[in-house]
mmCIF file of C-alpha atoms (C1' of nucleotides) in Angstrom:
data_model
loop_
_atom_site.group_PDB
_atom_site.id
_atom_site.type_symbol
_atom_site.label_atom_id
_atom_site.label_comp_id
_atom_site.label_asym_id
_atom_site.label_seq_id
_atom_site.Cartn_x
_atom_site.Cartn_y
_atom_site.Cartn_z
ATOM 1 C CA MET A 1 -17.455 5.838 70.477
ATOM 2 C CA THR A 2 -17.129 3.280 67.759
ATOM 3 C CA ASP A 3 -18.595 -0.162 67.560
ATOM 4 C CA SER A 4 -16.063 -2.856 66.950
ATOM 5 C CA THR A 5 -18.707 -5.244 65.702
ATOM 6 C CA THR A 6 -21.604 -4.944 63.301
ATOM 7 C CA GLY A 7 -24.055 -2.948 65.300
ATOM 8 C CA THR A 8 -24.998 -5.073 68.247
ATOM 9 C CA THR A 9 -23.079 -3.190 70.895
ATOM 10 C CA GLY A 10 -23.681 0.081 72.602
ATOM 11 C CA THR A 11 -26.627 2.410 72.643
ATOM 12 C CA ALA A 12 -27.150 5.880 71.339
ATOM 13 C CA GLY A 13 -29.346 8.845 71.944
ATOM 14 C CA THR A 14 -30.848 10.250 75.092
ATOM 15 C CA ALA A 15 -34.291 11.500 75.929
ATOM 16 C CA GLY A 16 -34.784 15.040 77.001
ATOM 17 C CA THR A 17 -31.941 17.268 78.018
ATOM 18 C CA THR A 18 -30.958 15.868 81.369
ATOM 19 C CA GLY A 19 -29.749 12.441 80.338
ATOM 20 C CA GLY A 20 -32.750 10.200 80.772
ATOM 21 C CA PRO A 21 -32.964 6.639 79.529
ATOM 22 C CA ARG A 22 -30.686 5.572 76.692
ATOM 23 C CA TRP A 23 -32.541 4.244 73.709
ATOM 24 C CA PRO A 24 -31.613 1.147 71.728
ATOM 25 C CA VAL A 25 -30.730 1.333 68.066
ATOM 26 C CA THR A 26 -31.127 -2.251 66.921
ATOM 27 C CA GLU A 27 -34.084 -4.597 67.232
ATOM 28 C CA ALA A 28 -32.038 -7.001 69.309
ATOM 29 C CA GLU A 29 -31.159 -4.257 71.761
ATOM 30 C CA ALA A 30 -34.792 -3.201 71.957
ATOM 31 C CA VAL A 31 -35.974 -6.730 72.723
ATOM 32 C CA ALA A 32 -33.316 -7.071 75.432
ATOM 33 C CA GLU A 33 -34.487 -3.777 76.919
ATOM 34 C CA GLN A 34 -38.065 -5.046 77.014
ATOM 35 C CA GLU A 35 -36.972 -8.040 79.058
ATOM 36 C CA ARG A 36 -35.545 -5.649 81.644
ATOM 37 C CA ILE A 37 -38.691 -3.505 81.581
ATOM 38 C CA ARG A 38 -40.859 -6.556 82.119
ATOM 39 C CA ALA A 39 -38.794 -7.606 85.098
ATOM 40 C CA ALA A 40 -39.245 -4.183 86.698
ATOM 41 C CA ALA A 41 -42.967 -3.880 86.021
ATOM 42 C CA ASP A 42 -45.960 -4.275 88.306
ATOM 43 C CA PRO A 43 -48.907 -5.269 86.109
ATOM 44 C CA VAL A 44 -51.116 -6.215 89.070
ATOM 45 C CA GLY A 45 -51.499 -3.090 91.165
ATOM 46 C CA PRO A 46 -54.299 -2.780 92.076
ATOM 47 C CA GLY A 47 -53.308 0.884 91.861
ATOM 48 C CA PRO A 48 -55.617 3.895 92.017
ATOM 49 C CA ALA A 49 -59.332 3.133 91.823
ATOM 50 C CA PRO A 50 -61.680 5.671 90.239
ATOM 51 C CA GLY A 51 -62.020 8.488 92.762
ATOM 52 C CA ARG A 52 -58.470 8.104 93.967
ATOM 53 C CA ALA A 53 -56.898 9.750 90.932
ATOM 54 C CA ARG A 54 -57.534 13.474 90.450
ATOM 55 C CA ARG A 55 -55.350 14.243 87.467
ATOM 56 C CA ILE A 56 -55.467 11.757 84.594
ATOM 57 C CA ALA A 57 -53.202 12.259 81.587
ATOM 58 C CA GLY A 58 -53.558 11.040 78.034
ATOM 59 C CA VAL A 59 -50.578 10.865 75.682
ATOM 60 C CA ASP A 60 -50.353 10.432 71.926
ATOM 61 C CA VAL A 61 -48.042 11.095 68.996
ATOM 62 C CA THR A 62 -48.850 12.287 65.463
ATOM 63 C CA TYR A 63 -46.396 11.821 62.593
ATOM 64 C CA ASP A 64 -45.924 13.665 59.342
ATOM 65 C CA GLU A 65 -46.465 11.339 56.440
ATOM 66 C CA ASP A 66 -43.283 11.966 54.523
ATOM 67 C CA SER A 67 -40.892 13.835 56.761
ATOM 68 C CA ASP A 68 -39.615 12.605 60.112
ATOM 69 C CA LEU A 69 -41.517 15.326 61.953
ATOM 70 C CA LEU A 70 -43.622 14.305 64.916
ATOM 71 C CA VAL A 71 -45.645 15.943 67.641
ATOM 72 C CA ALA A 72 -46.212 14.338 71.018
ATOM 73 C CA ALA A 73 -48.951 15.656 73.275
ATOM 74 C CA ALA A 74 -49.944 15.199 76.903
ATOM 75 C CA VAL A 75 -53.351 16.322 78.117
ATOM 76 C CA VAL A 76 -54.279 16.279 81.791
ATOM 77 C CA LEU A 77 -57.963 16.018 82.671
ATOM 78 C CA ASP A 78 -59.817 16.409 85.933
ATOM 79 C CA ALA A 79 -60.967 12.891 86.715
ATOM 80 C CA GLU A 80 -64.446 14.000 87.786
ATOM 81 C CA SER A 81 -65.399 16.754 85.360
ATOM 82 C CA LEU A 82 -63.129 15.587 82.500
ATOM 83 C CA GLU A 83 -62.190 19.216 81.953
ATOM 84 C CA VAL A 84 -58.727 19.986 80.621
ATOM 85 C CA LEU A 85 -56.412 21.057 83.420
ATOM 86 C CA GLU A 86 -53.163 21.273 81.485
ATOM 87 C CA GLU A 87 -51.656 20.509 78.094
ATOM 88 C CA SER A 88 -48.129 20.137 76.800
ATOM 89 C CA VAL A 89 -46.508 19.263 73.499
ATOM 90 C CA HIS A 90 -43.123 18.213 72.244
ATOM 91 C CA THR A 91 -42.128 18.592 68.611
ATOM 92 C CA GLY A 92 -39.280 16.514 67.269
ATOM 93 C CA ARG A 93 -38.361 13.850 64.767
ATOM 94 C CA SER A 94 -38.847 10.116 64.766
ATOM 95 C CA ARG A 95 -35.672 8.147 65.381
ATOM 96 C CA PHE A 96 -37.027 4.606 65.414
ATOM 97 C CA PRO A 97 -39.315 2.975 62.833
ATOM 98 C CA TYR A 98 -42.684 1.466 63.587
ATOM 99 C CA ILE A 99 -42.123 -2.223 64.220
ATOM 100 C CA PRO A 100 -44.997 -4.251 65.681
ATOM 101 C CA GLY A 101 -43.986 -5.162 69.225
ATOM 102 C CA LEU A 102 -41.468 -2.319 69.446
ATOM 103 C CA LEU A 103 -43.825 0.663 69.313
ATOM 104 C CA ALA A 104 -42.535 2.026 72.637
ATOM 105 C CA PHE A 105 -39.135 2.805 71.173
ATOM 106 C CA ARG A 106 -40.756 4.996 68.532
ATOM 107 C CA GLU A 107 -43.290 6.751 70.746
ATOM 108 C CA LEU A 108 -41.879 7.022 74.232
ATOM 109 C CA PRO A 109 -38.962 9.410 73.719
ATOM 110 C CA PRO A 110 -41.248 12.223 72.504
ATOM 111 C CA VAL A 111 -43.987 11.249 74.974
ATOM 112 C CA LEU A 112 -41.563 11.515 77.899
ATOM 113 C CA ALA A 113 -40.451 14.910 76.637
ATOM 114 C CA ALA A 114 -44.057 16.107 76.549
ATOM 115 C CA LEU A 115 -44.766 14.755 80.046
ATOM 116 C CA GLU A 116 -41.698 16.551 81.403
ATOM 117 C CA LYS A 117 -43.131 19.850 80.241
ATOM 118 C CA LEU A 118 -46.185 19.518 82.480
ATOM 119 C CA GLY A 119 -46.153 21.725 85.540
ATOM 120 C CA THR A 120 -47.586 19.009 87.763
ATOM 121 C CA SER A 121 -47.217 15.278 87.427
ATOM 122 C CA PRO A 122 -50.468 13.355 86.761
ATOM 123 C CA ASP A 123 -51.801 10.661 89.102
ATOM 124 C CA LEU A 124 -52.440 8.248 86.237
ATOM 125 C CA VAL A 125 -51.552 7.984 82.547
ATOM 126 C CA VAL A 126 -53.627 6.421 79.770
ATOM 127 C CA CYS A 127 -51.681 5.194 76.740
ATOM 128 C CA ASP A 128 -52.958 4.832 73.179
ATOM 129 C CA GLY A 129 -51.972 1.187 72.682
ATOM 130 C CA TYR A 130 -51.148 -1.858 74.771
ATOM 131 C CA GLY A 131 -49.451 -2.527 78.079
ATOM 132 C CA TYR A 132 -49.269 -6.042 79.485
ATOM 133 C CA ALA A 133 -50.912 -7.378 76.322
ATOM 134 C CA HIS A 134 -47.677 -7.693 74.412
ATOM 135 C CA PRO A 135 -45.484 -10.560 73.163
ATOM 136 C CA ARG A 136 -43.015 -9.915 76.010
ATOM 137 C CA ARG A 137 -45.548 -8.302 78.379
ATOM 138 C CA ALA A 138 -43.770 -4.995 77.891
ATOM 139 C CA GLY A 139 -46.032 -2.826 75.748
ATOM 140 C CA LEU A 140 -46.205 0.936 75.674
ATOM 141 C CA ALA A 141 -48.064 1.378 78.957
ATOM 142 C CA VAL A 142 -45.803 -1.008 80.875
ATOM 143 C CA HIS A 143 -42.720 0.685 79.500
ATOM 144 C CA LEU A 144 -43.928 4.212 80.237
ATOM 145 C CA GLY A 145 -44.991 3.233 83.739
ATOM 146 C CA VAL A 146 -41.618 1.725 84.577
ATOM 147 C CA LEU A 147 -39.705 4.717 83.200
ATOM 148 C CA THR A 148 -41.822 7.327 84.992
ATOM 149 C CA GLY A 149 -42.977 5.419 88.063
ATOM 150 C CA LEU A 150 -46.523 6.613 87.327
ATOM 151 C CA PRO A 151 -49.510 4.263 87.273
ATOM 152 C CA CYS A 152 -50.188 3.641 83.609
ATOM 153 C CA PHE A 153 -52.482 1.455 81.487
ATOM 154 C CA GLY A 154 -53.272 0.978 77.821
ATOM 155 C CA VAL A 155 -56.399 1.392 75.679
ATOM 156 C CA ALA A 156 -55.959 0.110 72.124
ATOM 157 C CA LYS A 157 -58.286 0.350 69.152
ATOM 158 C CA SER A 158 -57.517 -2.999 67.538
ATOM 159 C CA PRO A 159 -56.800 -6.479 68.923
ATOM 160 C CA PHE A 160 -53.176 -6.699 67.752
ATOM 161 C CA VAL A 161 -52.085 -10.345 67.767
ATOM 162 C CA PHE A 162 -54.594 -11.464 70.383
ATOM 163 C CA ASP A 163 -57.893 -13.314 70.275
ATOM 164 C CA HIS A 164 -61.237 -12.361 71.721
ATOM 165 C CA THR A 165 -64.906 -13.054 71.375
ATOM 166 C CA GLU A 166 -67.389 -10.277 70.774
ATOM 167 C CA PRO A 167 -68.372 -8.694 74.101
ATOM 168 C CA GLY A 168 -72.060 -8.112 74.891
ATOM 169 C CA PRO A 169 -73.859 -5.165 73.295
ATOM 170 C CA ARG A 170 -74.140 -2.925 76.322
ATOM 171 C CA ARG A 171 -71.766 -0.320 77.631
ATOM 172 C CA GLY A 172 -69.507 -2.024 80.159
ATOM 173 C CA ASP A 173 -69.766 -5.497 78.639
ATOM 174 C CA THR A 174 -66.440 -7.278 78.340
ATOM 175 C CA SER A 175 -64.738 -10.382 77.023
ATOM 176 C CA PRO A 176 -61.249 -11.672 77.730
ATOM 177 C CA LEU A 177 -58.353 -10.812 75.458
ATOM 178 C CA LEU A 178 -56.350 -14.005 75.061
ATOM 179 C CA ASP A 179 -52.785 -14.752 74.124
ATOM 180 C CA ARG A 180 -52.996 -18.224 72.593
ATOM 181 C CA SER A 181 -49.350 -18.251 71.648
ATOM 182 C CA SER A 182 -48.360 -18.622 75.279
ATOM 183 C CA THR A 183 -48.559 -21.920 77.104
ATOM 184 C CA PRO A 184 -50.993 -22.147 78.632
ATOM 185 C CA ALA A 185 -53.158 -19.509 76.936
ATOM 186 C CA GLU A 186 -53.204 -16.393 79.083
ATOM 187 C CA THR A 187 -55.686 -13.577 79.566
ATOM 188 C CA VAL A 188 -53.689 -10.448 78.840
ATOM 189 C CA GLY A 189 -56.415 -7.840 78.700
ATOM 190 C CA ARG A 190 -60.080 -7.195 78.088
ATOM 191 C CA ALA A 191 -62.256 -6.182 75.154
ATOM 192 C CA LEU A 192 -64.487 -3.484 76.623
ATOM 193 C CA ARG A 193 -67.640 -2.056 75.094
ATOM 194 C CA THR A 194 -67.509 1.627 75.957
ATOM 195 C CA ARG A 195 -70.526 2.614 73.842
ATOM 196 C CA PRO A 196 -73.536 0.565 72.727
ATOM 197 C CA GLY A 197 -73.440 -0.540 69.120
ATOM 198 C CA VAL A 198 -69.829 0.507 68.714
ATOM 199 C CA ARG A 199 -66.704 -1.628 68.376
ATOM 200 C CA PRO A 200 -65.027 -2.382 71.679
ATOM 201 C CA VAL A 201 -61.686 -1.038 72.836
ATOM 202 C CA PHE A 202 -58.933 -3.270 74.201
ATOM 203 C CA VAL A 203 -57.747 -2.516 77.699
ATOM 204 C CA SER A 204 -54.644 -3.904 79.322
ATOM 205 C CA ALA A 205 -52.798 -3.267 82.551
ATOM 206 C CA GLY A 206 -49.568 -1.352 82.462
ATOM 207 C CA HIS A 207 -47.507 -0.586 85.519
ATOM 208 C CA GLY A 208 -48.842 0.099 88.995
ATOM 209 C CA ILE A 209 -52.466 -0.553 88.100
ATOM 210 C CA GLY A 210 -54.383 -3.748 87.422
ATOM 211 C CA LEU A 211 -56.900 -4.646 84.751
ATOM 212 C CA ASP A 212 -60.024 -4.123 86.866
ATOM 213 C CA HIS A 213 -59.167 -0.560 87.807
ATOM 214 C CA ALA A 214 -57.944 0.130 84.274
ATOM 215 C CA CYS A 215 -61.335 -0.880 82.878
ATOM 216 C CA ALA A 216 -63.183 1.121 85.518
ATOM 217 C CA HIS A 217 -61.217 4.249 84.630
ATOM 218 C CA THR A 218 -61.780 3.619 80.936
ATOM 219 C CA LEU A 219 -65.542 3.568 81.461
ATOM 220 C CA ARG A 220 -65.439 6.820 83.378
ATOM 221 C CA LEU A 221 -63.406 8.378 80.598
ATOM 222 C CA THR A 222 -65.905 7.349 77.899
ATOM 223 C CA PRO A 223 -69.221 9.024 78.795
ATOM 224 C CA ARG A 224 -69.858 9.952 75.179
ATOM 225 C CA TYR A 225 -67.345 8.478 72.748
ATOM 226 C CA ARG A 226 -65.731 5.119 72.055
ATOM 227 C CA LEU A 227 -62.250 6.314 73.032
ATOM 228 C CA PRO A 228 -61.259 7.835 76.381
ATOM 229 C CA GLU A 229 -61.390 11.621 76.581
ATOM 230 C CA THR A 230 -57.713 11.513 77.490
ATOM 231 C CA THR A 231 -56.826 9.828 74.207
ATOM 232 C CA ARG A 232 -59.128 12.086 72.218
ATOM 233 C CA GLY A 233 -57.609 15.161 73.819
ATOM 234 C CA ALA A 234 -54.008 14.149 73.209
ATOM 235 C CA ASP A 235 -54.766 12.999 69.671
ATOM 236 C CA GLY A 236 -56.557 16.227 68.828
ATOM 237 C CA LEU A 237 -53.840 18.411 70.301
ATOM 238 C CA SER A 238 -50.981 16.620 68.547
ATOM 239 C CA ARG A 239 -52.789 16.775 65.183
ATOM 240 C CA ARG A 240 -53.585 20.447 65.678
ATOM 241 C CA VAL A 241 -49.978 21.336 66.421
ATOM 242 C CA LEU A 242 -48.618 19.311 63.503
ATOM 243 C CA ARG A 243 -51.018 21.142 61.196
ATOM 244 C CA GLU A 244 -49.770 24.476 62.554
ATOM 245 C CA ILE A 245 -46.193 23.439 61.831
ATOM 246 C CA ARG A 246 -47.107 22.425 58.274
ATOM 247 C CA GLN A 247 -48.706 25.828 57.751
ATOM 248 C CA GLY A 248 -45.614 27.593 59.026
ATOM 249 C CA LEU A 249 -47.527 28.976 61.972
ATOM 250 C CA ARG A 250 -45.208 27.297 64.434
ATOM 251 C CA GLU A 251 -41.559 26.329 64.749
ATOM 252 C CA PRO A 252 -40.929 22.640 64.068
ATOM 253 C CA TYR A 253 -38.423 21.912 66.817
ATOM 254 C CA GLY A 254 -38.004 22.859 70.433
ATOM 255 C CA ALA A 255 -34.822 24.406 71.763
ATOM 256 C CA ALA A 256 -32.818 21.262 72.441
ATOM 257 C CA GLU A 257 -33.974 19.457 69.344
ATOM 258 C CA ARG A 258 -32.262 18.824 66.016
ATOM 259 C "C1'" DG B 1 -40.782 -19.163 53.262
ATOM 260 C "C1'" DC B 2 -45.582 -16.841 54.176
ATOM 261 C "C1'" DG B 3 -48.809 -14.244 56.683
ATOM 262 C "C1'" DA B 4 -50.133 -11.215 60.705
ATOM 263 C "C1'" DC B 5 -48.937 -7.346 63.096
ATOM 264 C "C1'" DA B 6 -50.510 -1.627 68.948
ATOM 265 C "C1'" DG B 7 -49.460 3.228 66.224
ATOM 266 C "C1'" DA C 1 -50.032 6.223 61.625
ATOM 267 C "C1'" DT C 2 -52.102 8.523 57.097
ATOM 268 C "C1'" DC C 3 -54.769 9.314 52.418
ATOM 269 C "C1'" DT C 4 -60.186 11.989 52.503
ATOM 270 C "C1'" DT C 5 -66.391 14.401 51.661
ATOM 271 C "C1'" DG C 6 -70.136 13.432 52.161
ATOM 272 C "C1'" DT C 7 -73.523 10.957 54.302
ATOM 273 C "C1'" DC C 8 -76.534 8.244 57.250
ATOM 274 C "C1'" DG C 9 -78.670 8.359 61.775
ATOM 275 C "C1'" DC C 10 -79.873 9.685 66.620
#
DNA sequence: GCGACAG
DNA sequence: ATCTTGTCGC
């Protein structure tokens, strides 16, 4: 399989072991893929309201600073008690650099691998990043939702390229997240105060669930901390496992990796 | 060309 | 993302 041109044709790599999606290699290919993802996405929902999702998953990836090692984690919580029902991890290596706007191509291959290791599929997935709030409306949560068919939304820690005004001081206060580069300016998400006196998080719809339900779930997932328990769980697990690998307490790659 | 830029 | 201990405050 050789390219006859200078790297704009073909794709390479597969996710998992069963021949999942094929991942782009060049930026141009990645952007073209996002246009297809956007076309297939449902950012409106309304999707599952709180109470209609029992198993809520959080996913996150931790990277080693100077090797290409990474650990992706999925943590499934009981929507009511927020207790951990199941956890899974995938250890591998990064195959796509971090490029703003193209984060999904770096994070989703290992995230999908971790999700596939769960015994039972979740009812809803919370991503650490954006969904609809994206230059091409195809952020992490949109992309993951389209690939898996699961309702999925995003909770980000910083406003990315978007504008917002400070939401009110109380838990639950919101302000619109605006994309002023589009014509006309469009509301793409919401700054949401999850804890009083603490910086807001930035919620956006993904696939199969709308912004209102996404914010409602986010509030239920933040009874004590700024970030959703799903995100905290996945972040903690992935960091823990990467530390174990560094200490030689765990094998760096899974069976099919390398 | 320069700056900004989820994780 | 990651580098990093203590420290201030409820």
